[in-house]
PDB file of C-alpha atoms in Angstrom:
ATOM      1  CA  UNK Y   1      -7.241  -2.956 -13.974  1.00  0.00           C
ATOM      2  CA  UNK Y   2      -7.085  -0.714 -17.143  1.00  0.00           C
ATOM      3  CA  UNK Y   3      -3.990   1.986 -16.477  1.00  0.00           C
ATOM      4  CA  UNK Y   4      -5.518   4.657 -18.533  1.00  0.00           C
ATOM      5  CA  UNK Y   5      -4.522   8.421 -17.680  1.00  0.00           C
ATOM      6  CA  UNK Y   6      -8.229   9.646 -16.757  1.00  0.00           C
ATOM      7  CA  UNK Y   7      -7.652  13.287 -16.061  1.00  0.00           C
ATOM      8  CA  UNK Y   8      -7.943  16.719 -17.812  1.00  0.00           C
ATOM      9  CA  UNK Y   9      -5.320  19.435 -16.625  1.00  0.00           C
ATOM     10  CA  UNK Y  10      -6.202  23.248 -16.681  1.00  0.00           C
ATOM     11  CA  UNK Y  11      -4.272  25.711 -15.615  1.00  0.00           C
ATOM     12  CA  UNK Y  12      -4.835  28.932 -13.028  1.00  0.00           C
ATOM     13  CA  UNK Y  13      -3.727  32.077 -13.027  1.00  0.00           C
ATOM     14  CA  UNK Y  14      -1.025  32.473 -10.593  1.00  0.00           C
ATOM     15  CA  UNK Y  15      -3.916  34.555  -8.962  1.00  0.00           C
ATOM     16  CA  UNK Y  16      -5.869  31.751  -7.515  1.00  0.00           C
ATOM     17  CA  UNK Y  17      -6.568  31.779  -4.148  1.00  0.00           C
ATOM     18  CA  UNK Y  18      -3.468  29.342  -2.030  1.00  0.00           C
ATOM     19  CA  UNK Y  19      -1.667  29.348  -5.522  1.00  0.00           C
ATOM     20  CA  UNK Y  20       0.863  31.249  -3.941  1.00  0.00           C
ATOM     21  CA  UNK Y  21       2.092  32.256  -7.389  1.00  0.00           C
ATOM     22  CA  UNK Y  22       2.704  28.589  -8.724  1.00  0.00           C
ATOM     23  CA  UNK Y  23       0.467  27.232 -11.268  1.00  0.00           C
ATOM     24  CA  UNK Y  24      -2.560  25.407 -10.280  1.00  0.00           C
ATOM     25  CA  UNK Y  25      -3.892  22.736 -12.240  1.00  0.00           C
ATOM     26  CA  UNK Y  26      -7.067  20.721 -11.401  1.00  0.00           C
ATOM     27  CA  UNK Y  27      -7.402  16.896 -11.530  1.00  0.00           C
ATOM     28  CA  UNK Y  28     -10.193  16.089 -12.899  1.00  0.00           C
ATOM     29  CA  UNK Y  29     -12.301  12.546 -13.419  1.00  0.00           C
ATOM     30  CA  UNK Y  30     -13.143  11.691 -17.318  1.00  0.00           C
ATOM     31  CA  UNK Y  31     -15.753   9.209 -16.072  1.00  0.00           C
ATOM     32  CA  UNK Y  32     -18.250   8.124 -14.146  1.00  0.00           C
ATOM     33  CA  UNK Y  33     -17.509   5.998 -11.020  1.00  0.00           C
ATOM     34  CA  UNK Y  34     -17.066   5.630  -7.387  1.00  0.00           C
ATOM     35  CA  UNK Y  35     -13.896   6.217  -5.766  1.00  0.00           C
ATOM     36  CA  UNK Y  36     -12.146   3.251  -4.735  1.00  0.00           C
ATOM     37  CA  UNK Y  37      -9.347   4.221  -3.269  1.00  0.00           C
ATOM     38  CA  UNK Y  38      -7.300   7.630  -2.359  1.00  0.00           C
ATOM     39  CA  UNK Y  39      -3.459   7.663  -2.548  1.00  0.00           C
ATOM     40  CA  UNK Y  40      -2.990  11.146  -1.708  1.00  0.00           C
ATOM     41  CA  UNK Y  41      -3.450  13.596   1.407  1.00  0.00           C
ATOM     42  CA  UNK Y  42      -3.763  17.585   1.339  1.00  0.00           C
ATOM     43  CA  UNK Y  43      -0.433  19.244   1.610  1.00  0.00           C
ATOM     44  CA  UNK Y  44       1.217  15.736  -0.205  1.00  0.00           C
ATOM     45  CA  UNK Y  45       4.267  16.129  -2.795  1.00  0.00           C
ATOM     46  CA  UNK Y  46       3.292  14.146  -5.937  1.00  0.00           C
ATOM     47  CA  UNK Y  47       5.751  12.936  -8.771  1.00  0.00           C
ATOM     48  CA  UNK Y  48       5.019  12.532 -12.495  1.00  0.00           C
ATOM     49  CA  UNK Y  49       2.983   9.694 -13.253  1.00  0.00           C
ATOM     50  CA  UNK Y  50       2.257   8.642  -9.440  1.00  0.00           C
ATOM     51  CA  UNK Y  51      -1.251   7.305  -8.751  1.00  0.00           C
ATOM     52  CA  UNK Y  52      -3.631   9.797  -7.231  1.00  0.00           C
ATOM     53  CA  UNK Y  53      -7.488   7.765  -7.208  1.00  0.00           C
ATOM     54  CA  UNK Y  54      -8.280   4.607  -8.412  1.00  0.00           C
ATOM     55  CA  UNK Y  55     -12.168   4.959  -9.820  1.00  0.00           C
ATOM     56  CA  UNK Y  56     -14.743   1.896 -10.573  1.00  0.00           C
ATOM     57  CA  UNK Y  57     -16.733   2.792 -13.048  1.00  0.00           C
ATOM     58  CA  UNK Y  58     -20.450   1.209 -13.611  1.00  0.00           C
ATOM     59  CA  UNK Y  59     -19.221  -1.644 -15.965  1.00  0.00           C
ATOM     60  CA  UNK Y  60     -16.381  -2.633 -13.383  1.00  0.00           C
ATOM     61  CA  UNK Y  61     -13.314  -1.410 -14.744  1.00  0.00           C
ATOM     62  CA  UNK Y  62     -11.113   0.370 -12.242  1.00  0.00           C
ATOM     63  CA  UNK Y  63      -9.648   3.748 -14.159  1.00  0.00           C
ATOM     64  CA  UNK Y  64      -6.263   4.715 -12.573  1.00  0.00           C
ATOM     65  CA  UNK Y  65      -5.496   8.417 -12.232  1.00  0.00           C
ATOM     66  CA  UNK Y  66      -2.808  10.271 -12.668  1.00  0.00           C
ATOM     67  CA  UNK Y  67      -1.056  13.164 -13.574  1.00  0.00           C
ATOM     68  CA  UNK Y  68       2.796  14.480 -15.812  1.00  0.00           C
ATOM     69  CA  UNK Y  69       3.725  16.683 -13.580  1.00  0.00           C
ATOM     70  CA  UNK Y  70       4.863  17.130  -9.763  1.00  0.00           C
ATOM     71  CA  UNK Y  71       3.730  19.129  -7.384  1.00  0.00           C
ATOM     72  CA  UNK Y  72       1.615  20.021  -4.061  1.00  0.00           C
ATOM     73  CA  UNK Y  73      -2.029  18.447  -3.431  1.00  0.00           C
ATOM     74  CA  UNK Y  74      -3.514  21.518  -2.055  1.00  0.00           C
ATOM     75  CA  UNK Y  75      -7.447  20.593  -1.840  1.00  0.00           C
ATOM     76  CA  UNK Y  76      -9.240  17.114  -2.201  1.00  0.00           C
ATOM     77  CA  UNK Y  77     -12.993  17.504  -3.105  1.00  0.00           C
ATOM     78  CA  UNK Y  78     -13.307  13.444  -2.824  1.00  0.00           C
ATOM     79  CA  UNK Y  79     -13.276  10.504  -0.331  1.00  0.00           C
ATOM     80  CA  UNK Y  80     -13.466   6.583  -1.105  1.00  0.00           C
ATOM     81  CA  UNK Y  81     -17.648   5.955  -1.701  1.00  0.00           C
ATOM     82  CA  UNK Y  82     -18.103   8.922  -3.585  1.00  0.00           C
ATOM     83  CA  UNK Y  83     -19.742   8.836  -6.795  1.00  0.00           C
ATOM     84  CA  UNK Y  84     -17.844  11.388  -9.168  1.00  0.00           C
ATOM     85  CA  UNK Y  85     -18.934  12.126 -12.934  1.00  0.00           C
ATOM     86  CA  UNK Y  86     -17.125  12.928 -15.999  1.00  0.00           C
ATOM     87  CA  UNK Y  87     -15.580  16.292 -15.736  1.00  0.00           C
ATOM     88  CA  UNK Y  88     -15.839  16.732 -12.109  1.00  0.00           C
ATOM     89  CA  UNK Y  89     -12.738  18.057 -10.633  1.00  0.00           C
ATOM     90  CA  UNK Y  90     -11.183  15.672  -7.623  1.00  0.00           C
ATOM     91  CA  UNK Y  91      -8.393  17.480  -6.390  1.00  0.00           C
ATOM     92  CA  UNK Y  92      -6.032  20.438  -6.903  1.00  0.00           C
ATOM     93  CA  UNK Y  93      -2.166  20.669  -7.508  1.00  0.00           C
ATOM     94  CA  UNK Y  94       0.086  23.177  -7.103  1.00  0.00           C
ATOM     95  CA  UNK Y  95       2.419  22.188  -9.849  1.00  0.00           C
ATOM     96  CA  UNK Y  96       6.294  22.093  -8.288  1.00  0.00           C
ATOM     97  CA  UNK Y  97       8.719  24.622 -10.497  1.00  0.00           C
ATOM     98  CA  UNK Y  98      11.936  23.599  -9.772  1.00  0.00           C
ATOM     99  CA  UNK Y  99      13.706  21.771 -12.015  1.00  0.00           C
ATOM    100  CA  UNK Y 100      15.009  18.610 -11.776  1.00  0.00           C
ATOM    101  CA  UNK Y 101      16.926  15.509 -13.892  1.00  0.00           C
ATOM    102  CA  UNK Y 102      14.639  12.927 -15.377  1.00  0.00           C
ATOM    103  CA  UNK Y 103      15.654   9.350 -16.908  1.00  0.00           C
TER     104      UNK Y 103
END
């Protein structure tokens, strides 16, 4: 399995409809695949780094996504079996703003 980070973060405006005024950031796939496998749920607190999807693209390889930062899942757009393209967004995060300690 090739642990690449396969994901492109944008940010909302704190205006974005269930941002409730944290920043939103999309999660989206930088290839073409199937989704393998889904880690997360809707409504889900995510830490730094954690594994989100697992994709399998055409030639085999399984990407690994994931994402720096921590936060809420607030909408999936994907289910194991779909096919997903480069660019396509799979999920969005409400990014957590509270600080906390790190290593």
């Amino acid at each position: 399995m090739v642990l690449e980070k396969q994901l492109r973060l944008q940010n909302f405006e704190d205006g974005y409809k269930g941002g409730g005024g944290r920043s939103c950031r999309t999660i989206d796939c930088l290839c073409d695949g199937i989704v393998e496998k889904r880690f997360i749920t809707e409504g889900a607190f995510v830490y730094e780094w954690e594994p989100l999807f697992h994709i399998k693209t055409s030639n085999g390889v399984t990407k690994k996504i994931e994402i720096g930062v921590s936060g809420f899942i607030d909408k999936i757009y994907v289910t194991p079996g779909d096919s997903v393209r480069s660019n396509m967004t799979l999920a969005i995060l409400k990014e957590d703003t509270f600080p906390s300690g790190c290593d």
